[in-house]
Coordinates of C-alpha atoms in Angstrom, one line a residue:
X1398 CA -29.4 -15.1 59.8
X1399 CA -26.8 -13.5 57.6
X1400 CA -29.1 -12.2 55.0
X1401 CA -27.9 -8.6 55.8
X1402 CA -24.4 -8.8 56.9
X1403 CA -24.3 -10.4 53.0
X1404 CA -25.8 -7.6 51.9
X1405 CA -23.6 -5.1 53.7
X1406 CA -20.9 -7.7 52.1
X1407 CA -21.9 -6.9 49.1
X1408 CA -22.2 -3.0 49.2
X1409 CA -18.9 -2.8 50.1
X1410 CA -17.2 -5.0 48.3
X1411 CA -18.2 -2.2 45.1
X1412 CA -16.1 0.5 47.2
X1413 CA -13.1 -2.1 47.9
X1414 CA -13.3 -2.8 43.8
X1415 CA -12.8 1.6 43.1
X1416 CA -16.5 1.9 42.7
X1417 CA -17.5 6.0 43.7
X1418 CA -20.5 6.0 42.5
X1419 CA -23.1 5.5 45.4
X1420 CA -26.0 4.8 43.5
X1421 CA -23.9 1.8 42.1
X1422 CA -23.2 0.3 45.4
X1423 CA -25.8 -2.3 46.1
X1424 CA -26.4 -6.0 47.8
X1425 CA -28.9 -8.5 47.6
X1426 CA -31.1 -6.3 49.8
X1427 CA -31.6 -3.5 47.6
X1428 CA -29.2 -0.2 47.3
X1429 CA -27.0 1.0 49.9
X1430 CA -28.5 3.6 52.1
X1431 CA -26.1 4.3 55.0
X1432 CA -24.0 7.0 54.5
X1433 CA -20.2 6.9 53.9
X1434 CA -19.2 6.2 57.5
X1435 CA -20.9 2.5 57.3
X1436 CA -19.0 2.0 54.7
X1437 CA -15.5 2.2 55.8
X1438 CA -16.2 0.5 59.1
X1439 CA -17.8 -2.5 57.3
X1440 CA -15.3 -2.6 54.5
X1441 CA -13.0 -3.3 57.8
X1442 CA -14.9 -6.0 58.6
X1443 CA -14.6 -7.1 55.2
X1444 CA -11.5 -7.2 55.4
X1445 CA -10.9 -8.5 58.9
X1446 CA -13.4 -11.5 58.2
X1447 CA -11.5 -12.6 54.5
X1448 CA -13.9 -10.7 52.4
X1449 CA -17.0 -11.2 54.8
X1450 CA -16.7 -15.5 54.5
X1451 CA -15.8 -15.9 58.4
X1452 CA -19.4 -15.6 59.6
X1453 CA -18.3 -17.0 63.1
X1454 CA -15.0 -14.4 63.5
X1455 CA -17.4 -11.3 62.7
X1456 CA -19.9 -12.7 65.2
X1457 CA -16.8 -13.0 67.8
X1458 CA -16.4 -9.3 67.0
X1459 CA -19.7 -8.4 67.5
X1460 CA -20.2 -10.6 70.6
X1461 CA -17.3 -7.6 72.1
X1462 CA -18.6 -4.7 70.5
X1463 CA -22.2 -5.8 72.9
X1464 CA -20.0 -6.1 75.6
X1465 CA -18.3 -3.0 74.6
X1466 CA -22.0 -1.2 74.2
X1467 CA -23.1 -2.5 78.0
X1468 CA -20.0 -1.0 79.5
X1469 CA -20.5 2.6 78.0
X1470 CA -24.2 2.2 79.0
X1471 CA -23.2 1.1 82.6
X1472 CA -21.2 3.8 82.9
X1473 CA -23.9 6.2 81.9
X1474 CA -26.3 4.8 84.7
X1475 CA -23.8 5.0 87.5
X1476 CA -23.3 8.7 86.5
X1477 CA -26.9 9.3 86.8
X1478 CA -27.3 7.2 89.9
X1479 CA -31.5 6.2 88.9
X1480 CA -32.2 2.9 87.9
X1481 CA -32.4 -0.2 90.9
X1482 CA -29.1 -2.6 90.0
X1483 CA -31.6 -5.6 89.8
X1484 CA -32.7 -3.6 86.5
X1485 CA -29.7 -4.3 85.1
X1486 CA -30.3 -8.1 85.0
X1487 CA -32.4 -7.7 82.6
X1488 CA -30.5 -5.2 80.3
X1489 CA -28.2 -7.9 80.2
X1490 CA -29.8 -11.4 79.8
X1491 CA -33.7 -10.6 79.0
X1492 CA -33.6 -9.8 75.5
X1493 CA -33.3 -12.4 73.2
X1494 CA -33.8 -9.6 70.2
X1495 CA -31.1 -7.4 71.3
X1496 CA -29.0 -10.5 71.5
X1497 CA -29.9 -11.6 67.9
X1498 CA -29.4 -7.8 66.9
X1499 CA -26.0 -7.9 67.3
X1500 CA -24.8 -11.3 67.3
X1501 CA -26.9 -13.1 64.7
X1502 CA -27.9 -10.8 62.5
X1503 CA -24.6 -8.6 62.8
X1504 CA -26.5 -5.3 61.9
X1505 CA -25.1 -1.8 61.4
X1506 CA -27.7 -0.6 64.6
X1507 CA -25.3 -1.5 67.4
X1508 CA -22.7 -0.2 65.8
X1509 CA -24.1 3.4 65.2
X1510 CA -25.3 3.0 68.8
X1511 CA -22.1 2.0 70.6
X1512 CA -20.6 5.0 68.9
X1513 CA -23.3 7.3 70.8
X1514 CA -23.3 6.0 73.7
X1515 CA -19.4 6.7 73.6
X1516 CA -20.2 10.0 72.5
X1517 CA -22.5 10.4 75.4
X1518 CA -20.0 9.4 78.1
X1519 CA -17.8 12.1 76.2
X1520 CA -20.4 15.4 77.0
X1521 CA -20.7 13.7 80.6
X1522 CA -17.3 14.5 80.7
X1523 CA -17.7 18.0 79.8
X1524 CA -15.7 17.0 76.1
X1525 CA -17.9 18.5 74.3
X1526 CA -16.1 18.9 70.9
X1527 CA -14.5 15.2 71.0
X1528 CA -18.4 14.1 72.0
X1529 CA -19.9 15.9 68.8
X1530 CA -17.1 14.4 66.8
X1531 CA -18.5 11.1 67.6
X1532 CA -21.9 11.7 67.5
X1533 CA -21.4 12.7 63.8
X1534 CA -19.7 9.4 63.4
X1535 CA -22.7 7.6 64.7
X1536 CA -25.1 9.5 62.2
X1537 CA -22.6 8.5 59.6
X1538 CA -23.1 4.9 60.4
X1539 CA -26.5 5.3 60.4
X1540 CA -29.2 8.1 60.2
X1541 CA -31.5 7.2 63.0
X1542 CA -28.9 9.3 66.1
X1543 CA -30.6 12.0 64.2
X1544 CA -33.3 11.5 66.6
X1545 CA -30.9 12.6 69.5
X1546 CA -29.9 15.4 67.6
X1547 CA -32.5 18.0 69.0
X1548 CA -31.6 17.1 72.4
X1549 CA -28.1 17.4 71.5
X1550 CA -28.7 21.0 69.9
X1551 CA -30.7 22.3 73.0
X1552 CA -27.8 21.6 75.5
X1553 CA -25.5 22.8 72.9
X1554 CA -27.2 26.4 73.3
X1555 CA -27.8 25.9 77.3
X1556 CA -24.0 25.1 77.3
X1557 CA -22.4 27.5 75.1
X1558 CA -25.3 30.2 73.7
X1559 CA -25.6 30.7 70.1
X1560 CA -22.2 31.8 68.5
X1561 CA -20.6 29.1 71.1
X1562 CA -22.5 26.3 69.8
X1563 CA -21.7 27.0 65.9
X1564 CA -18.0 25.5 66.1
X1565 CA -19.5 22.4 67.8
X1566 CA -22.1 22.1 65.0
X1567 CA -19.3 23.1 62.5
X1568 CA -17.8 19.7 63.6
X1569 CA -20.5 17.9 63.0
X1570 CA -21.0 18.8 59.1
X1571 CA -17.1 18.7 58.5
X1572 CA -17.0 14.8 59.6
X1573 CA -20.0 14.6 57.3
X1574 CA -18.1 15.9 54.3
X1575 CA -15.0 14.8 54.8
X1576 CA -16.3 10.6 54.9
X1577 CA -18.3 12.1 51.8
X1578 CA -15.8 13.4 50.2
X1579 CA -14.6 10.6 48.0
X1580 CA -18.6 10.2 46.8
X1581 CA -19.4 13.4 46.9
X1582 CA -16.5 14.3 43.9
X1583 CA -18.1 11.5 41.4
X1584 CA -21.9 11.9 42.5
X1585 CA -23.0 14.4 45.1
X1586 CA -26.2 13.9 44.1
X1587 CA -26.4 10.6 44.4
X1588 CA -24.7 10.1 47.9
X1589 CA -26.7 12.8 49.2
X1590 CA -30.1 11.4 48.1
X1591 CA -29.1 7.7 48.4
X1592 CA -27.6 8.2 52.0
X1593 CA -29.5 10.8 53.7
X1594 CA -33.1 9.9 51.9
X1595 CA -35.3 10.9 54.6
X1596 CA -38.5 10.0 52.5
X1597 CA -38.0 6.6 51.8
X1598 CA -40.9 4.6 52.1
X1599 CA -40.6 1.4 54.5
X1600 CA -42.5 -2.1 53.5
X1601 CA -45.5 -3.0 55.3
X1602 CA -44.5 -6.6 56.1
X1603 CA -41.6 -5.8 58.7
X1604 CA -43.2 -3.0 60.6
X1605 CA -43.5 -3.8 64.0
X1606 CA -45.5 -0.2 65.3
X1607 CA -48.4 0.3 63.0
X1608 CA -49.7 -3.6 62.0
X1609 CA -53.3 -2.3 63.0
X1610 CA -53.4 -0.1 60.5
X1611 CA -54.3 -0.4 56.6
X1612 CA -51.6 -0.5 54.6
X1613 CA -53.0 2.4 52.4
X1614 CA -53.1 4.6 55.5
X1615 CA -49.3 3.1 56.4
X1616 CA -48.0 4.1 53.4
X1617 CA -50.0 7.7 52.8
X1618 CA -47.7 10.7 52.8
X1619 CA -50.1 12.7 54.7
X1620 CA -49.9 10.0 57.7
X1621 CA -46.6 10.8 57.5
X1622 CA -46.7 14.2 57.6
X1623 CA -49.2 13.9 60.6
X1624 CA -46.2 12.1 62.3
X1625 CA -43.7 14.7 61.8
X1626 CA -46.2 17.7 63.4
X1627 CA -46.4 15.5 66.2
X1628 CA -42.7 14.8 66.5
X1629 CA -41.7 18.4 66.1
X1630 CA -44.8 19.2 68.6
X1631 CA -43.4 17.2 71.6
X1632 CA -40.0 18.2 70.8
X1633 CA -41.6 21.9 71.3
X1634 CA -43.2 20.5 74.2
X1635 CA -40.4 19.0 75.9
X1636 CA -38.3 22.1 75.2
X1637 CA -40.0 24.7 76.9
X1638 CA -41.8 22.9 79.8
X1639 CA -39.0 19.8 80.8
X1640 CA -35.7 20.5 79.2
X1641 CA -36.0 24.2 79.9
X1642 CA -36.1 25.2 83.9
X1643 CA -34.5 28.6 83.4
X1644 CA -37.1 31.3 84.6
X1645 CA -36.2 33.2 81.6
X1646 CA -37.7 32.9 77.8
X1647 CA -36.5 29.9 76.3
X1648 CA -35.0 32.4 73.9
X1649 CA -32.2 33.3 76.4
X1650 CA -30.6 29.6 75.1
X1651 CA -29.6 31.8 72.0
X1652 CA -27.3 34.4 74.6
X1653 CA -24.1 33.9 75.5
X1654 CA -24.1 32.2 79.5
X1655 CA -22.7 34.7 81.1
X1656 CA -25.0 37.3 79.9
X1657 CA -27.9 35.6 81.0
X1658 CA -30.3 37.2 84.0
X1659 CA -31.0 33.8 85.6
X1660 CA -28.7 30.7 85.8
X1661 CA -30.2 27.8 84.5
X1662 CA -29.9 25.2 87.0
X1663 CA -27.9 22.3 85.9
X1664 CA -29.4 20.0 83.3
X1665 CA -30.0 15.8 83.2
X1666 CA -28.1 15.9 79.6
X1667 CA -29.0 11.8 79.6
X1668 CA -32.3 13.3 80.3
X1669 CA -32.3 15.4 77.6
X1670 CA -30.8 13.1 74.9
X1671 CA -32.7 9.7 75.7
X1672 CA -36.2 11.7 75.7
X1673 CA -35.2 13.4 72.3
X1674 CA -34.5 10.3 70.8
X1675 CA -38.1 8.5 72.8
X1676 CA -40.1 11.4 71.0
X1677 CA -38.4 10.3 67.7
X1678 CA -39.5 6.6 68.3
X1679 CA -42.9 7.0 69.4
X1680 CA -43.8 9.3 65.9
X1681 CA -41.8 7.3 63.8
X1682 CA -43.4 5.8 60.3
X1683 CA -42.0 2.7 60.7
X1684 CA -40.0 0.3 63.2
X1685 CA -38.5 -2.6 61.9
X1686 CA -36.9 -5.4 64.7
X1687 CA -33.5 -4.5 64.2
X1688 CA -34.7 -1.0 65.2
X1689 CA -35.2 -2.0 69.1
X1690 CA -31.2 -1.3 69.9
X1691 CA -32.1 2.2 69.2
X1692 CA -34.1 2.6 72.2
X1693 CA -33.5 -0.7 74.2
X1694 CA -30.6 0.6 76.5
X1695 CA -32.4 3.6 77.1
X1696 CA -35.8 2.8 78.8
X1697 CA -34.8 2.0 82.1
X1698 CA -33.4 5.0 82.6
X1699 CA -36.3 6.4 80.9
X1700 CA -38.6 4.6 83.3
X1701 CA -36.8 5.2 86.5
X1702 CA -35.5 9.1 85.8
X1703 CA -38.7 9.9 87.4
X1704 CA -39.2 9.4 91.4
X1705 CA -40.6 6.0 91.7
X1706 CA -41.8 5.0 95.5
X1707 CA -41.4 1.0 96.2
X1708 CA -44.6 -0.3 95.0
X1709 CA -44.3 1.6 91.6
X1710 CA -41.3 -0.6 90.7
X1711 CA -43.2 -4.0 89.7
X1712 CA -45.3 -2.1 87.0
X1713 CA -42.5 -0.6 85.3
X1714 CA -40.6 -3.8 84.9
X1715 CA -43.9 -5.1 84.2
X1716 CA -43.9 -2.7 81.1
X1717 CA -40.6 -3.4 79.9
X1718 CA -42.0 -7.2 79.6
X1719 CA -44.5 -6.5 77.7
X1720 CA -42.3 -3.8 75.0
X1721 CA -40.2 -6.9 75.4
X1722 CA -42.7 -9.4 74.2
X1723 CA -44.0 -6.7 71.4
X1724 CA -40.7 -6.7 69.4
X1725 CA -40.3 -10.8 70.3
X1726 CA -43.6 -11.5 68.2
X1727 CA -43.2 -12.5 64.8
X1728 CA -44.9 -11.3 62.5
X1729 CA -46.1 -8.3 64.7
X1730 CA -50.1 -8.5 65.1
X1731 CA -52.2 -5.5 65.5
X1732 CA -51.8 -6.7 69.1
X1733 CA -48.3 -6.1 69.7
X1734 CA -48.4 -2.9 68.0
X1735 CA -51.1 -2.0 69.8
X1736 CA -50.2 -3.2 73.3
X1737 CA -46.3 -1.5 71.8
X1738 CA -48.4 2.3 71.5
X1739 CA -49.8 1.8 74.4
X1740 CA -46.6 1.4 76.5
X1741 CA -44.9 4.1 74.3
X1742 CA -47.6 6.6 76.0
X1743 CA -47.5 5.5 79.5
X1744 CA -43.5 5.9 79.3
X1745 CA -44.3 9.5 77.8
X1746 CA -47.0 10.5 80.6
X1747 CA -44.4 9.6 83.3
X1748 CA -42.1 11.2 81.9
X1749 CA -44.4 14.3 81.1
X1750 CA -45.8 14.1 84.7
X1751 CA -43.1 12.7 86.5
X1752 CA -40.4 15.5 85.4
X1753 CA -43.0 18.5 86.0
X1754 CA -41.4 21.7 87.5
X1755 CA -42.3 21.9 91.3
X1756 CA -44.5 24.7 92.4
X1757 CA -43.2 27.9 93.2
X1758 CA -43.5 28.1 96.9
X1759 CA -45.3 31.4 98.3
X1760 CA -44.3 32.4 101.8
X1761 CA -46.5 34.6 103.7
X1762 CA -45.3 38.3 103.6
X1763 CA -43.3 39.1 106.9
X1764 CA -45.7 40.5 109.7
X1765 CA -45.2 44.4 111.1
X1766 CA -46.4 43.6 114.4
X1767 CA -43.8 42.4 116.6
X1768 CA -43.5 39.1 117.6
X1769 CA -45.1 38.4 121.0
X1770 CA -42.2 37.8 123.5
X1771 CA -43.1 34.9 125.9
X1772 CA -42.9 35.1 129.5
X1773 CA -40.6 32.5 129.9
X1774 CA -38.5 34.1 126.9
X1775 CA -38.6 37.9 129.0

């Protein structure tokens, strides 16, 4: 089980011997592909565990960083005030991969993930600048909170219009260069392309989504560019019809707030930020197991957002069995990635259906008769 954490090990151990070359920095797994923020928090680690030999103290340390992870994500539920507390049973003790996510295979997923969800709890707070600080953290652990970062964009502009949004963006990048900035001196090239290489291909063997395909088709650019239309198509989607409730063009979100016509009423920003990442998931060319902590602490409220009468219950838990028992079978089988699309789409049409705008109600124009006085009225 400690292929990887070897690996990461490895990676950094270059960086603790003066190496600045990123394209140099590589484990048994292959080259490092995280950008600069993984490094410095595993070369900690590294550190902390005498050069990555104490297996058992950086599993102690991961052990609190899941409890660490559950707390932020409780404290994102009771804000929103949705999902049933029995729910939370099996957040907690159902998921054996989660479990070997962080404790046995002591991946750099829950780590990028914790960070989120603590900048999550931050914009629930209304700190926004401290929130987008450590959401840029998270993508420098690990490129997937990307897939949050349309959400996070659209609430910036409902929040603060255009020009108010471009300092909290501004924050963003400068985290980005300054964790860079030792890499980026010796080899920008190389640490840009190494680190943020959004078209790197993905091995056939470990994919847990698309088993039922060829692996021709799996590993054709045009598939994936079919993917990314669809992605950027249900982000679209999303956007205007369920993130946007404002009765004004969706191009108001670039004007200051005040100088808007119509309030928007208040947004779910959970909402917002869980379904951005969702789309993200459900288009994505490739899911590997380690992958499932990117969504995992995100589907009840996901599932139970929506209004959900008592009988509905026992099919959503029902569903997140069966995700469960998709990412629990190893090797994946066209059946489990099946059976794993399948779910993916119910979760969107509930979402899609459930969040719908309610109809505008028409009320009668006023008579111009009188109203009949009774007698008893007289």
């Amino acid at each position: 089980t400690e292929i990887d954490w070897k690996a990461y090990m490895e990676e950094v151990e270059g960086f603790a011997n003066g190496t600045l070359d990123y394209t140099q920095l590589k484990g048994g797994t292959g080259p490092l592909v995280y950008p600069a923020g993984f490094v410095y928090i595993f070369l900690g680690l590294y550190y902390a565990t005498d050069r990555g030999t104490d297996i058992r103290l950086a599993q102690y340390l991961f052990a609190g960083l899941y409890l660490l992870n559950l707390l932020l994500v409780f404290r994102i539920y009771c804000r929103t005030n949705k999902v049933p507390p029995y729910v939370f049973f099996f957040m907690c003790c159902a998921s054996y991969r989660i479990h070997s996510i962080f404790v046995l295979r002591l991946f750099n997923d829950p780590v990028a993930m914790a960070i989120l969800f603590l900048a999550i709890n931050l914009f629930l707070e209304e700190h926004w600048s401290w929130g987008c600080l450590l959401f840029s953290l998270a993508v420098s652990v690990k490129m997937n909170i990307l897939l949050f970062g349309p959400g996070l964009l659209f609430l910036l502009l409902q929040r603060f219009g255009l020009l108010g949004c471009i300092p909290k963006l501004c924050i963003c990048a400068l985290l980005q260069v300054v964790l860079g900035l030792p890499f980026l001196l010796v080899n920008p090239v190389g640490y840009l392309t190494r680190s943020f290489d959004l078209g790197r291909q993905f091995q056939f063997k470990w994919t847990v989504n698309w088993r039922f395909l060829p692996e021709e088709v799996f590993q054709n650019r045009t598939f994936h560019v079919i993917l990314l239309l669809a992605h950027l198509a249900g982000l679209g989607l999303f956007a205007l019809h369920r993130w946007h409730r404002s009765k004004e063009s969706i191009l108001a979100l670039l004007k200051d707030p005040a100088e808007r016509k119509h309030a928007s009423p208040p947004l779910t920003i959970v909402f917002v930020l869980f379904s951005s990442n969702f789309l993200g998931i459900c288009c994505s060319r490739s899911l590997h197991y380690q992958f499932y902590v990117w969504y995992f602490h995100t589907l009840p409220y996901l599932l139970w957002c929506t209004p959900t009468t008592k009988l509905a219950h026992m099919p959503k838990v029902l569903l997140l069995g069966v995700i469960e028992l998709c990412w629990n079978t190893y090797p994946s089988t066209v059946c489990s990635s099946l059976s794993l699309h399948i779910c993916h789409g119910l979760v969107l049409l509930q979402l899609w259906y459930g969040t719908a705008p309610p109809p505008a109600l028409h009320t009668p124009p006023p008579s111009r008769r009188p109203a009949a006085i009774s007698k008893k009225a007289r």
